CSV table of C-alpha atoms in Angstrom, one decimal:
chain,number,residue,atom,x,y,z
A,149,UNK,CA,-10.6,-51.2,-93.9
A,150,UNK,CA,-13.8,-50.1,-92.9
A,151,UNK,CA,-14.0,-46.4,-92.4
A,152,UNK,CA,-16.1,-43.8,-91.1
A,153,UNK,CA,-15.8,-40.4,-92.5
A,154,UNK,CA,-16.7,-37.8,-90.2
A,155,UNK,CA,-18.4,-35.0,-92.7
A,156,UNK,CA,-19.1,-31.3,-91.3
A,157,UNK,CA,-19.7,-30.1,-94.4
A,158,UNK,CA,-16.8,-27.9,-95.0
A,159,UNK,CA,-14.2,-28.5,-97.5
A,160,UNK,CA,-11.6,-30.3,-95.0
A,161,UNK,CA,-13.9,-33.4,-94.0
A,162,UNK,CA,-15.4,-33.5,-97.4
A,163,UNK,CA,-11.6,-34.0,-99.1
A,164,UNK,CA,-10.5,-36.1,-96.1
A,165,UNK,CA,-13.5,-38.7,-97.7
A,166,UNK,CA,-12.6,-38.3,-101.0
A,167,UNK,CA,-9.0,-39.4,-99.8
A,168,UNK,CA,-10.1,-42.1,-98.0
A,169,UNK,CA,-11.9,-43.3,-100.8
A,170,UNK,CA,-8.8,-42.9,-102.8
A,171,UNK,CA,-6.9,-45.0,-100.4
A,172,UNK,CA,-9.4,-48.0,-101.4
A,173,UNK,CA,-11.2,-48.5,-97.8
A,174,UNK,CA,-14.8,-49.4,-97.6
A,175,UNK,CA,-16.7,-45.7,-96.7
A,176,UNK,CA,-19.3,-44.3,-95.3
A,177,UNK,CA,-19.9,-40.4,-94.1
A,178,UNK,CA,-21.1,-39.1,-91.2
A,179,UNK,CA,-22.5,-36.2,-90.1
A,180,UNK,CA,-23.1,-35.0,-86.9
A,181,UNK,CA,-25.7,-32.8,-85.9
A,182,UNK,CA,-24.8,-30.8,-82.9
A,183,UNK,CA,-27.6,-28.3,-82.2
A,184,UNK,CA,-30.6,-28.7,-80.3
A,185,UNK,CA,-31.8,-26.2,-82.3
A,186,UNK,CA,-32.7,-27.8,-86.0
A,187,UNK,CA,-33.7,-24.5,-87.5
A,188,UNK,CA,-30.4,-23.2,-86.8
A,189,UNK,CA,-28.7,-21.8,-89.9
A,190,UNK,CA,-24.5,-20.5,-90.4
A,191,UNK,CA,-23.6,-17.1,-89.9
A,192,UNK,CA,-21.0,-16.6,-92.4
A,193,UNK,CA,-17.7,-17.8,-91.3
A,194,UNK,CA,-19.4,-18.6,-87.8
A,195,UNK,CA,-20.8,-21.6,-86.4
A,196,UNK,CA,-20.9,-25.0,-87.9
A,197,UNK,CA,-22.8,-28.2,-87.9
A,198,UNK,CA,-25.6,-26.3,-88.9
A,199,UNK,CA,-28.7,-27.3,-91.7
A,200,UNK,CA,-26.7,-25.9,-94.4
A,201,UNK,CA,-23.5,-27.6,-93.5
A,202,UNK,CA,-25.7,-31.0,-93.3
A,203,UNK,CA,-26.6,-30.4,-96.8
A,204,UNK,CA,-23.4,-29.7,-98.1
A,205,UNK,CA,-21.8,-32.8,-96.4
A,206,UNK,CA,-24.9,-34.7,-98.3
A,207,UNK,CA,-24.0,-33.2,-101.4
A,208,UNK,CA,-20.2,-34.2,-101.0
A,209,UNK,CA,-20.8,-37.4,-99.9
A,210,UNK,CA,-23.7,-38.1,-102.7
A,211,UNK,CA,-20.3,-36.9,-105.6
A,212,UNK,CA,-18.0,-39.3,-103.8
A,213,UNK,CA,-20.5,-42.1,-103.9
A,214,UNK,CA,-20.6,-42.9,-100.5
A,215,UNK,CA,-23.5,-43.9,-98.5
A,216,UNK,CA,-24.2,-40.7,-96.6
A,217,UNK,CA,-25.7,-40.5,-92.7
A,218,UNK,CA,-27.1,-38.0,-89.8
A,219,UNK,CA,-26.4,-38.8,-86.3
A,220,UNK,CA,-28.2,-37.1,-83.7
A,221,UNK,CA,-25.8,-36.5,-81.0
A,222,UNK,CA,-27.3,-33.0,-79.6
A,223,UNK,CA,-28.1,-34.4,-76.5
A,224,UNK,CA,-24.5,-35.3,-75.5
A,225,UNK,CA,-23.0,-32.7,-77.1
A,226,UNK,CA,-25.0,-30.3,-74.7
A,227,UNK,CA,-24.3,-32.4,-71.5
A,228,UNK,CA,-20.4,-32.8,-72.1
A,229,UNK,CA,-19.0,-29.7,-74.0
A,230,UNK,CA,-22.0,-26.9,-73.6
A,231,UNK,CA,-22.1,-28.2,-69.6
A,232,UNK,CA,-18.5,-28.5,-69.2
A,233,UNK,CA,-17.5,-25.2,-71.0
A,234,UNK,CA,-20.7,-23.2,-68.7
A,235,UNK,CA,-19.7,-24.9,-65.3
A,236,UNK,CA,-15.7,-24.3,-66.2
A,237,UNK,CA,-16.7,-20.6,-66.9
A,238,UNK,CA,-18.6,-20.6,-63.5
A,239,UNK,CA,-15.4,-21.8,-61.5
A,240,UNK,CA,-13.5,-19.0,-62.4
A,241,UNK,CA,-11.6,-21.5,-65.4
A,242,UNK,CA,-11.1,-20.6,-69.2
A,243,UNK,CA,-12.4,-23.8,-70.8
A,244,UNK,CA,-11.2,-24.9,-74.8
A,245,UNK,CA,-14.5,-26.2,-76.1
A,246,UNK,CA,-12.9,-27.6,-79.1
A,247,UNK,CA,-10.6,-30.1,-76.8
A,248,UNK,CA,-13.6,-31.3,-75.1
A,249,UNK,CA,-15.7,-31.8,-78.8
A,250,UNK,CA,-12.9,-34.0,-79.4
A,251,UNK,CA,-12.6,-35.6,-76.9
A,252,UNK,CA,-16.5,-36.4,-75.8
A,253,UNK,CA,-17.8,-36.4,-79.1
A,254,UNK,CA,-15.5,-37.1,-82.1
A,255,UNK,CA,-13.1,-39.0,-80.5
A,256,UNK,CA,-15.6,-40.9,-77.9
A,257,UNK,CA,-19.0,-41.1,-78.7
A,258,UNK,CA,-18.7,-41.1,-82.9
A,259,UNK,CA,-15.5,-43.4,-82.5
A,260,UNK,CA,-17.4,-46.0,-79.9
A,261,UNK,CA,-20.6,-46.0,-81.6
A,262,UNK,CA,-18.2,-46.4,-85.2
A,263,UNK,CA,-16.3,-49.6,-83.7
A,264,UNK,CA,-20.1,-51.0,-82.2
A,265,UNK,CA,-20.9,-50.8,-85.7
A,266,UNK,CA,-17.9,-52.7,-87.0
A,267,UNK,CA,-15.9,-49.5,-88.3
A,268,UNK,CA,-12.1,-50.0,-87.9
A,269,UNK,CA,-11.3,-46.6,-88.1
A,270,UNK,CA,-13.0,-42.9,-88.0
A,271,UNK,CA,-11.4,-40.4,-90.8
A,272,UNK,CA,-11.3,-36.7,-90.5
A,273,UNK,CA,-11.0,-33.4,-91.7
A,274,UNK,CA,-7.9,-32.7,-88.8
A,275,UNK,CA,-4.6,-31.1,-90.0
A,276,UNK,CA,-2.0,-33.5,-88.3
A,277,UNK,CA,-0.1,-36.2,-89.0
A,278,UNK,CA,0.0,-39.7,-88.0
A,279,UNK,CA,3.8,-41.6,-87.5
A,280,UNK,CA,3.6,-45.2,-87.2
A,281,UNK,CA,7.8,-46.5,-86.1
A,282,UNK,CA,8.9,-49.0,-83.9
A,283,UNK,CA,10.5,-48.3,-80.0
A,284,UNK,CA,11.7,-49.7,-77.9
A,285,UNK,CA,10.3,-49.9,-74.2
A,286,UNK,CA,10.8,-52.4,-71.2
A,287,UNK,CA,8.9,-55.1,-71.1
A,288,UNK,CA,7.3,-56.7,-67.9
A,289,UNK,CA,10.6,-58.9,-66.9
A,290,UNK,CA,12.6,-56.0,-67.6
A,291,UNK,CA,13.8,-57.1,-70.9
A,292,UNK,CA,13.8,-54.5,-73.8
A,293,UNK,CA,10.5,-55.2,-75.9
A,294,UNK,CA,10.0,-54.1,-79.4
A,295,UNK,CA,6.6,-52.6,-80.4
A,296,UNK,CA,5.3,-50.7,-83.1
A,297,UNK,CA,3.7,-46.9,-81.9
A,298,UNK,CA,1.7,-44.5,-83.3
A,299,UNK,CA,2.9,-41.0,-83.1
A,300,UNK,CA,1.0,-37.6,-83.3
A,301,UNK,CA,2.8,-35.2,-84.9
A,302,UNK,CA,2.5,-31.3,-86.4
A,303,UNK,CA,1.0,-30.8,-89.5
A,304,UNK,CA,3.4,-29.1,-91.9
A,305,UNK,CA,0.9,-26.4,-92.3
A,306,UNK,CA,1.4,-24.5,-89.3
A,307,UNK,CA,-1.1,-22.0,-89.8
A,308,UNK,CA,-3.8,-25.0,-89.4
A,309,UNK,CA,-2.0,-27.2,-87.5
A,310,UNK,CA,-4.4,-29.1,-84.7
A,311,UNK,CA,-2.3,-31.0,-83.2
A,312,UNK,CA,-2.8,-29.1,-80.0
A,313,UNK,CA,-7.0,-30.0,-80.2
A,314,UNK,CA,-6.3,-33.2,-80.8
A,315,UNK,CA,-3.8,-34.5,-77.8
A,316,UNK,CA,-6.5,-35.1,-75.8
A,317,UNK,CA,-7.8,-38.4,-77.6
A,318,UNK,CA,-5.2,-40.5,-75.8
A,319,UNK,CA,-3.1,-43.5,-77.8
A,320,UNK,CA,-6.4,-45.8,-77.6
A,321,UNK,CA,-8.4,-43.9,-79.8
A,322,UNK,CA,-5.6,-42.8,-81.8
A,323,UNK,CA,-4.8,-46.2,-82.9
A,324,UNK,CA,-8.5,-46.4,-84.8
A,325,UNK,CA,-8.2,-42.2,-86.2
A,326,UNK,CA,-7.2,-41.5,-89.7
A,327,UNK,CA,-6.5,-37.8,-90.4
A,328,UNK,CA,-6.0,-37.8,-94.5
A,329,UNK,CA,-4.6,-34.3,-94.6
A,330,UNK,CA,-2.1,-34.7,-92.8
A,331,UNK,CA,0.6,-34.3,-95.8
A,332,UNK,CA,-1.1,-31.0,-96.8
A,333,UNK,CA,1.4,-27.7,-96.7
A,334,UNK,CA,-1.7,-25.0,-97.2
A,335,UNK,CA,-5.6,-24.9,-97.1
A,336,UNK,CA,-5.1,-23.7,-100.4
A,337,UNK,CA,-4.1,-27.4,-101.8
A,338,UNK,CA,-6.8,-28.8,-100.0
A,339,UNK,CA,-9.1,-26.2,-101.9
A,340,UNK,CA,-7.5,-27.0,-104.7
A,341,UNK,CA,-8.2,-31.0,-104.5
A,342,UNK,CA,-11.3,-30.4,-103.2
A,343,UNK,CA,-12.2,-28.4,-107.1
A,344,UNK,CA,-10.6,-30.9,-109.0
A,345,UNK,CA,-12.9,-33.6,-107.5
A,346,UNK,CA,-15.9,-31.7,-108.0
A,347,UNK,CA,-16.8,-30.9,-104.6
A,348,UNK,CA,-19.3,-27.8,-104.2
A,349,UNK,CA,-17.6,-26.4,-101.0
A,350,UNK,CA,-14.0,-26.2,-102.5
A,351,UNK,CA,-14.6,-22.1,-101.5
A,352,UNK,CA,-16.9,-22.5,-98.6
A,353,UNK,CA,-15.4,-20.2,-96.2
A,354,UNK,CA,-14.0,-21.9,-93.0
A,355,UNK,CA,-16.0,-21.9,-89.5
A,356,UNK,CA,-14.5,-19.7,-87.0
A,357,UNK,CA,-15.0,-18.9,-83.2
A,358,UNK,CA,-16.9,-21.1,-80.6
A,359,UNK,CA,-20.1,-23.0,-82.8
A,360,UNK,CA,-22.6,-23.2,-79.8
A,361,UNK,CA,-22.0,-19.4,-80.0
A,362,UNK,CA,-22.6,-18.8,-83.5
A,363,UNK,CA,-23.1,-14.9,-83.3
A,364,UNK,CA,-19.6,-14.8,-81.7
A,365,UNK,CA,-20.9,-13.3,-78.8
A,366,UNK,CA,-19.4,-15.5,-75.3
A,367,UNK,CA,-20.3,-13.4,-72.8
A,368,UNK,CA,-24.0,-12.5,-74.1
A,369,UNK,CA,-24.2,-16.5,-74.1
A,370,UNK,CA,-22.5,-16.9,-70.6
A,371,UNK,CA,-25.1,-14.4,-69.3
A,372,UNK,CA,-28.2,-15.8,-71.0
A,373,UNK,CA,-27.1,-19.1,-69.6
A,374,UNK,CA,-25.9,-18.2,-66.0
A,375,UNK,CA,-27.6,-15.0,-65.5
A,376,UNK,CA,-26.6,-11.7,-64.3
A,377,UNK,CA,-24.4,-11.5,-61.1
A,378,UNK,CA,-23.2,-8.2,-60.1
A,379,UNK,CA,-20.0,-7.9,-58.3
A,380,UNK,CA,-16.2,-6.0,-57.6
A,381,UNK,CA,-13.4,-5.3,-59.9
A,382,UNK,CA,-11.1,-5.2,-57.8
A,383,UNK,CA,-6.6,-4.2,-57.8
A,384,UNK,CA,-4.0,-6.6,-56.1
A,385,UNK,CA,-4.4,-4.7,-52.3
A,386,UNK,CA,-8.1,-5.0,-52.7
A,387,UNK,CA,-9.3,-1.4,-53.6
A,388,UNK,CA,-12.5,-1.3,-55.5
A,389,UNK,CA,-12.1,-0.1,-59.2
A,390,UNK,CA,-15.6,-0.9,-60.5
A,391,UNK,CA,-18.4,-3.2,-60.9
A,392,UNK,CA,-19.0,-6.4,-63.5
A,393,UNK,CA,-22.3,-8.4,-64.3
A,394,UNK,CA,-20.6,-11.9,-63.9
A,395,UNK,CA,-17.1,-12.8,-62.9
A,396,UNK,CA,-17.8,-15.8,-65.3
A,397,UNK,CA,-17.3,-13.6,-68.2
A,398,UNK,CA,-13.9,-12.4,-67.7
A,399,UNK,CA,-10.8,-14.7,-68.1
A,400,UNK,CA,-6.9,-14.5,-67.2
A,401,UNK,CA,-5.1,-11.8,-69.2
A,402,UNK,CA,-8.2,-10.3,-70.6
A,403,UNK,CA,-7.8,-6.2,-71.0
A,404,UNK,CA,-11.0,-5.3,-73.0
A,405,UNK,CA,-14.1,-5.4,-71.7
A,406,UNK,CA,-12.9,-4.2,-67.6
A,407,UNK,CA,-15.0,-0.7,-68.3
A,408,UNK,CA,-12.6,1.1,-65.4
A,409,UNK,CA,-13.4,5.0,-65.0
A,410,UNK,CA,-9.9,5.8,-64.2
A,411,UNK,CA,-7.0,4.9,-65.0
A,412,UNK,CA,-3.9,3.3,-63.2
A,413,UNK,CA,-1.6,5.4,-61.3
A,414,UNK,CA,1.3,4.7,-63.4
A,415,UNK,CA,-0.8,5.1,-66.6
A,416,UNK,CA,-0.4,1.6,-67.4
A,417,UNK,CA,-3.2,-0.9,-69.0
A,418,UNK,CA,-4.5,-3.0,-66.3
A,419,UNK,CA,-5.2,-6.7,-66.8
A,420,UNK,CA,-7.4,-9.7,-65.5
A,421,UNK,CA,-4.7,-11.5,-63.2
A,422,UNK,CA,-7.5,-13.6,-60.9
A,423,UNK,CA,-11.3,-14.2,-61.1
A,424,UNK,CA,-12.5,-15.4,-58.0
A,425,UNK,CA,-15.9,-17.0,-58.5
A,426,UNK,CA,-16.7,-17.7,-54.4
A,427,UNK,CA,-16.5,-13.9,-54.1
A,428,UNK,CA,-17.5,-13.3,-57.5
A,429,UNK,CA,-14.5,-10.4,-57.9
A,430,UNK,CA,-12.3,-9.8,-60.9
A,431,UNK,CA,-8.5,-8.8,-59.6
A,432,UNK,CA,-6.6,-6.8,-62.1
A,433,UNK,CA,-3.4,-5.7,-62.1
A,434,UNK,CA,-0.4,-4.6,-64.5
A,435,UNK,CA,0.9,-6.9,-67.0
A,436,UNK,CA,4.0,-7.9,-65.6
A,437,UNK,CA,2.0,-10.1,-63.0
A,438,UNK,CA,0.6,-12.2,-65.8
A,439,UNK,CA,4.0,-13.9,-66.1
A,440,UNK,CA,4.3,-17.0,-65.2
A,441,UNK,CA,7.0,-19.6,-65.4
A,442,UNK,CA,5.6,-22.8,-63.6
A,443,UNK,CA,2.8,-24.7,-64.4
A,444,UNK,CA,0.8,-27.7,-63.0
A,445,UNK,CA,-2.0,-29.3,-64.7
A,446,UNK,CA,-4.3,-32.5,-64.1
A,447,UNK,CA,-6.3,-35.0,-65.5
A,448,UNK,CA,-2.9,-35.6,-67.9
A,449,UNK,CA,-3.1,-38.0,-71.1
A,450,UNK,CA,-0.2,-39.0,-72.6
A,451,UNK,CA,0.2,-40.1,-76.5
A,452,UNK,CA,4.1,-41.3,-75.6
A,453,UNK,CA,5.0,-44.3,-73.5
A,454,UNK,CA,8.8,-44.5,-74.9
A,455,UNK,CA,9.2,-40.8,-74.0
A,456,UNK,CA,7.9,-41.0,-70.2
A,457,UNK,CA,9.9,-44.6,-69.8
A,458,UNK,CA,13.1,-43.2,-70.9
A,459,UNK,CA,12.8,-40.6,-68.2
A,460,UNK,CA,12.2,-43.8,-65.3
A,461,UNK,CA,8.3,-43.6,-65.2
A,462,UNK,CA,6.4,-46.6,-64.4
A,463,UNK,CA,2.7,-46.6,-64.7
A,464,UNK,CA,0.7,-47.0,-61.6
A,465,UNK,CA,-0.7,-50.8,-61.2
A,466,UNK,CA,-4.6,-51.3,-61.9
A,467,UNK,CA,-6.4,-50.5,-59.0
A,468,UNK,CA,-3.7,-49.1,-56.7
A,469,UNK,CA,-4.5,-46.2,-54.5
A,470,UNK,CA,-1.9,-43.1,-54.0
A,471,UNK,CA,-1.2,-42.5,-50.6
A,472,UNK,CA,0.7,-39.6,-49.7
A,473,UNK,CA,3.9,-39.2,-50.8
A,474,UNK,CA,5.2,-42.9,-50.2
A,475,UNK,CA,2.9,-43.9,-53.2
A,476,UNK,CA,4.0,-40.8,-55.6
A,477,UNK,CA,4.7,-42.4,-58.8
A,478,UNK,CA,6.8,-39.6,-60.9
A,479,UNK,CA,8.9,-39.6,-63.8
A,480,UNK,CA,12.2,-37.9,-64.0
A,481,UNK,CA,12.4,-34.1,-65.7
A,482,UNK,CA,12.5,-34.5,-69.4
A,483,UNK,CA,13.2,-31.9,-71.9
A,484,UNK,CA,10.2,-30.6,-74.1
A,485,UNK,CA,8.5,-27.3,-75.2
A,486,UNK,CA,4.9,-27.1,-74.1
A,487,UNK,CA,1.9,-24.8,-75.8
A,488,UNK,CA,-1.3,-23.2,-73.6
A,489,UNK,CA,-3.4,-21.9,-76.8
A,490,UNK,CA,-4.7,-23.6,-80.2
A,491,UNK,CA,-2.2,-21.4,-82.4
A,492,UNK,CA,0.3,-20.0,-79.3
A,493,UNK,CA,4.2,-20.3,-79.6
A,494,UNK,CA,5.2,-23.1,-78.1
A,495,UNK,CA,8.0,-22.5,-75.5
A,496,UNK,CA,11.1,-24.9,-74.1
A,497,UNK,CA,10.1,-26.3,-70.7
A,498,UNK,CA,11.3,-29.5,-68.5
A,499,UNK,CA,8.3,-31.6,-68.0
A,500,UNK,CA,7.1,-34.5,-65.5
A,501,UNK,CA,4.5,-36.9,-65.0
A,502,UNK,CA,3.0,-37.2,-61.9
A,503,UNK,CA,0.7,-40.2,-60.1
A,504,UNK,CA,-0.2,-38.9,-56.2
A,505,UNK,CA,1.1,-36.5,-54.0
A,506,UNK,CA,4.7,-35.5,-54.1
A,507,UNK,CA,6.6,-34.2,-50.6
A,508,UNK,CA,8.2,-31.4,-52.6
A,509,UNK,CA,7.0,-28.5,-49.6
A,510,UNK,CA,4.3,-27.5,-52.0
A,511,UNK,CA,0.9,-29.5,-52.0
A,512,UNK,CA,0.4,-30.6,-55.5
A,513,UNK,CA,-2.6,-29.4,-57.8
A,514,UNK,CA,-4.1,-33.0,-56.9
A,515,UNK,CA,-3.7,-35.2,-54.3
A,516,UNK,CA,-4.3,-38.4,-56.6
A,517,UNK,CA,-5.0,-39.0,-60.4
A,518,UNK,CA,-2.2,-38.1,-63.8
A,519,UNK,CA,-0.6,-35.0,-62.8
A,520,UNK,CA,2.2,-33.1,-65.4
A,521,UNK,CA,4.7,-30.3,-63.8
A,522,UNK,CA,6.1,-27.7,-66.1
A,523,UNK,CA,9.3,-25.4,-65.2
A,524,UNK,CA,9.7,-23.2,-68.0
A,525,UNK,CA,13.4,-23.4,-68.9
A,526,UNK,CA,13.9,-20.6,-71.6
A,527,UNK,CA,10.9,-18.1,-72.3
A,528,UNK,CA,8.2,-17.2,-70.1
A,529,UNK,CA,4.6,-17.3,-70.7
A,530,UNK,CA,1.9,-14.9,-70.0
A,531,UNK,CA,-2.2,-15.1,-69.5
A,532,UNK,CA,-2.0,-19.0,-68.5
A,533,UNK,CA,-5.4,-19.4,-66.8
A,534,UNK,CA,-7.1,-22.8,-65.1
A,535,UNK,CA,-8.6,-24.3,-67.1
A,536,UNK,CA,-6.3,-24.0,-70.4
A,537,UNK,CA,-5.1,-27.1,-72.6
A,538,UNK,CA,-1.6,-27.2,-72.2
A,539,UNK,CA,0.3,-29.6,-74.2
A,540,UNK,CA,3.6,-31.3,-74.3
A,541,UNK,CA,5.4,-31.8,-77.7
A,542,UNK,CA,9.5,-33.1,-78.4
A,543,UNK,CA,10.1,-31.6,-81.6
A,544,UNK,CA,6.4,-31.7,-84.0
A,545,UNK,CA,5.7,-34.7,-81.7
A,546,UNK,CA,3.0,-34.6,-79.6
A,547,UNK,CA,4.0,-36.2,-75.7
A,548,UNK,CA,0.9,-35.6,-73.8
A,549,UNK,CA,-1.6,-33.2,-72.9
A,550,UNK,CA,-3.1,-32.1,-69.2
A,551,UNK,CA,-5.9,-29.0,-68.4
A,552,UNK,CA,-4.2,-26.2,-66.3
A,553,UNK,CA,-4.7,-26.5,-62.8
A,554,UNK,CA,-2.3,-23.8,-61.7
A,555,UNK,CA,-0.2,-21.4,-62.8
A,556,UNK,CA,2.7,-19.6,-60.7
A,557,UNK,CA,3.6,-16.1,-61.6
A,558,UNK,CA,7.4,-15.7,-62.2
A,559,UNK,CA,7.3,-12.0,-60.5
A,560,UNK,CA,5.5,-13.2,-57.6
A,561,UNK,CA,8.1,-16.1,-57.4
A,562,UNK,CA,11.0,-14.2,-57.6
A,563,UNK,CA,9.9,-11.9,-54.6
A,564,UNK,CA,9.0,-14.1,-52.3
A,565,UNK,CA,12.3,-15.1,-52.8
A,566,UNK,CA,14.2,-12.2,-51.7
C-alpha cells in the first residue's frame, strides 16, 4: 500500500514510520505545520508542531529513507479547532481540542488530501489498536449478511491509550488509518525501538497540555482572545460570592481559581456546578451537586453497526426528515461503560442511539440529528460538563462517541423525586 506517515516529530510518529516501512508499504512522511506563528519554538514538554519538531520529523524521516514533506495547514487548523475550542469556551462548554485536531485535521483534511493524492492509507503515532473480524448484520431483504468490520479497540498500554481521541473519526476514515503501535505495552518499548533504529528523538520528552497554548496558560489565552468580561460568582439561591473576569474561563467541577473571600457555611470547598454565558455568572456550589447519573449528548458517531443492530436500530433513510416523535428512530438500551475524559475511569452505563425527537416527557437535547442517551447503571460520575467527549466502549471496544449536550445531576434527580 501506499501510505502516508503523519510525522510530529516526536518519537511515536517517527517509530510508527519506521514500522510502516517495516511492514513493506510504499512511504512517505508528513508533517504538519500547525502554527500561524513560524517562529514559534517548544517549551519543554509543552506544545508541539513547532520548528524544532519539524526538524526532528525531517531528521527521522531522512534515517528511514523516506521522502520527507511540510504541509501547511495553519489556516484550517485555526478556523476548526482554535475557532471551535474559543466559541465552545464562550457558550459556557468545556471543549477537547484534541478530539476536534482529529477529527478536522488528521483524520479529515490530511486523510482527504492523502487519498486525492492516491494514498490508501494515513499511518500514525496513535496508541490503539485496530480489529479487523467478520459480523454478522441484516442485510436489506432482511436476510443475515456477512461482512468483514474494522474494530477500534484499547491499546494495551493504558497509561497511553487514545482510543477515547480517536472515536470521533467515524468507520469511513477508519477503514484508510493505520495506527502501528498499537501492539505496544509501554512508551518505554516504543523508546526502546525507536534507539535501536537510530532515531534521534528515542528520549525526546513527550508534548503535554493543549499545543495552541504552549505556555500552559488557558485562561491567559481565553482572555487575550475573548477579552476581559467582568461578572458574578454566584451560590445555587443566587447570593453573590464574588466577581470573575470571564465566565469563559471557568468550567464544570473546577475548584481552583474561584478567588471567594469567605468561606462556605458548612466549611466545605465550593465548586463550579453551572457557567451561564448569557448572564455571564459562575454558580458554585458543594460537591455533591456535581453528581450526575444521566447523560445526553449529540452530534453522535458510531464505529459499530453490529452493536447498535443487535439492539433493533435502523439507520435513518437518506434524506428523511425527523418529525416529532412519529419519526424518532431509536435503538433499544444496550449494555456498555462510557468515559467523559482522555484518561477518566470508564463506568458501566446502558446506552441508546437516538435519530429525532423522542415523547419520553422530557424534550431531548436535539430535536433532529444522532443523539446517544446514557443512564448510568453502577457508578456515578462527577464534573460532566457540555461540551465533553463522551464515549461508548463494550469491553476495549470502541461503540461510538457523541459531545455532551446535557448532564442531569443525580442529587437534583432524586429530589425532585420525593
Amino acid at each position: 500500500m501506499r501510505v502516508l506517515a503523519a510525522m510530529s516529530g516526536g518519537v511515536d510518529s517517527a517509530v510508527a514510520a519506521a514500522l510502516a516501512v517495516e511492514a513493506g508499504h510504499e512511504v512517505v512522511g508528513v508533517h504538519m505545520a500547525l502554527s500561524r506563528n513560524r517562529e514559534q519554538f517548544r517549551a519543554g514538554s509543552r506544545g508541539c508542531c513547532s520548528i524544532e519538531d519539524a526538524g526532528d520529523a525531517r531528521r527521522a524521516a531522512d534515517v528511514l529513507g523516506i521522502p520527507y514533506y511540510v504541509w501547511d495547514l495553519s489556516e484550517r487548523f485555526e478556523d476548526t479547532v482554535v475557532a471551535d475550542f474559543l466559541s465552545e469556551y464562550e457558550a459556557g462548554r468545556t471543549p477537547n481540542p484534541c478530539v476536534r485536531c482529529n477529527e478536522h485535521i488528521k483524520f479529515e483534511a490530511l486523510l482527504d488530501k492523502a487519498t486525492a493524492l492516491g494514498f490508501d492509507a494515513v499511518a500514525t503515532g496513535h496508541y490503539a489498536q485496530v480489529v479487523t473480524r467478520e459480523v454478522t448484520v441484516p442485510g436489506p431483504d432482511g436476510e443475515a449478511v456477512t461482512r468483514t468490520v474494522r474494530e477500534l479497540h484499547r491499546s494495551p498500554n493504558d497509561a497511553k491509550d487514545q482510543s477515547y481521541v480517536l472515536a470521533v473519526m467515524g468507520q469511513e476514515r477508519l477503514a484508510r488509518s493505520i495506527f502501528p503501535l498499537g501492539g505496544f505495552a509501554s512508551k518505554d518499548e516504543v523508546r526502546a525501538e525507536a534507539e535501536r533504529r537510530g532515531l534521534s528523538v528515542s528520549n525526546k520528552p513527550d508534548s503535554y497540555d493543549i499545543c495552541f497554548v504552549s505556555d500552559g496558560d488557558t485562561q491567559g489565552f481565553l482572555k487575550a482572545r475573548l477579552g476581559a468580561r467582568t461578572g458574578e460568582i454566584v451560590d445555587t439561591e443566587g447570593e453573590v460570592l464574588g466577581e470573575h473576569e470571564g465566565a469563559y474561563a471557568f468550567t464544570v467541577g473546577q475548584r481552583k481559581g474561584l478567588s471567594l473571600g469567605r468561606p462556605a457555611a458548612d466549611g466545605k470547598p465550593r465548586y463550579v456546578l453551572e457557567v451561564e454565558p448569557v448572564s455571564n455568572r459562575v454558580v458554585v456550589g458543594p460537591a455533591e451537586l456535581l453528581t450526575v447519573d444521566r447523560i445526553e449528548g449529540d452530534r453522535s458517531v458510531w464505529l459499530a453497526d453490529d452493536v447498535l443492530a443487535a439492539a433493533g436500530w435502523e439507520p435513518a433513510q437518506a434524506g428523511a426528515e425527523p418529525d416529532g416523535a412519529a419519526s424518532a428512530q431509536v435503538s433499544g438500551w444496550f449494555e456498555a461503560s462510557v468515559q467523559v475524559r482522555a484518561h477518566g475511569a470508564p463506568v458501566p452505563a446502558r446506552v441508546r442511539a437516538v435519530v429525532g425527537q423522542v415523547d419520553d416527557g422530557e424534550a431531548p437535547a436535539a430535536a433532529d440529528g444522532a443523539r446517544t442517551e446514557v443512564e448510568l447503571t453502577g457508578e456515578t460520575l462527577r464534573g460532566v460538563a457540555a461540551g465533553q467527549s463522551l464515549v461508548v466502549y463494550q469491553g476495549t471496544r470502541v461503540i461510538g462517541q457523541s459531545t455532551v449536550q446535557r448532564a442531569y445531576r443525580a442529587q437534583r434527580a432524586a429530589s425532585a423525586a420525593r
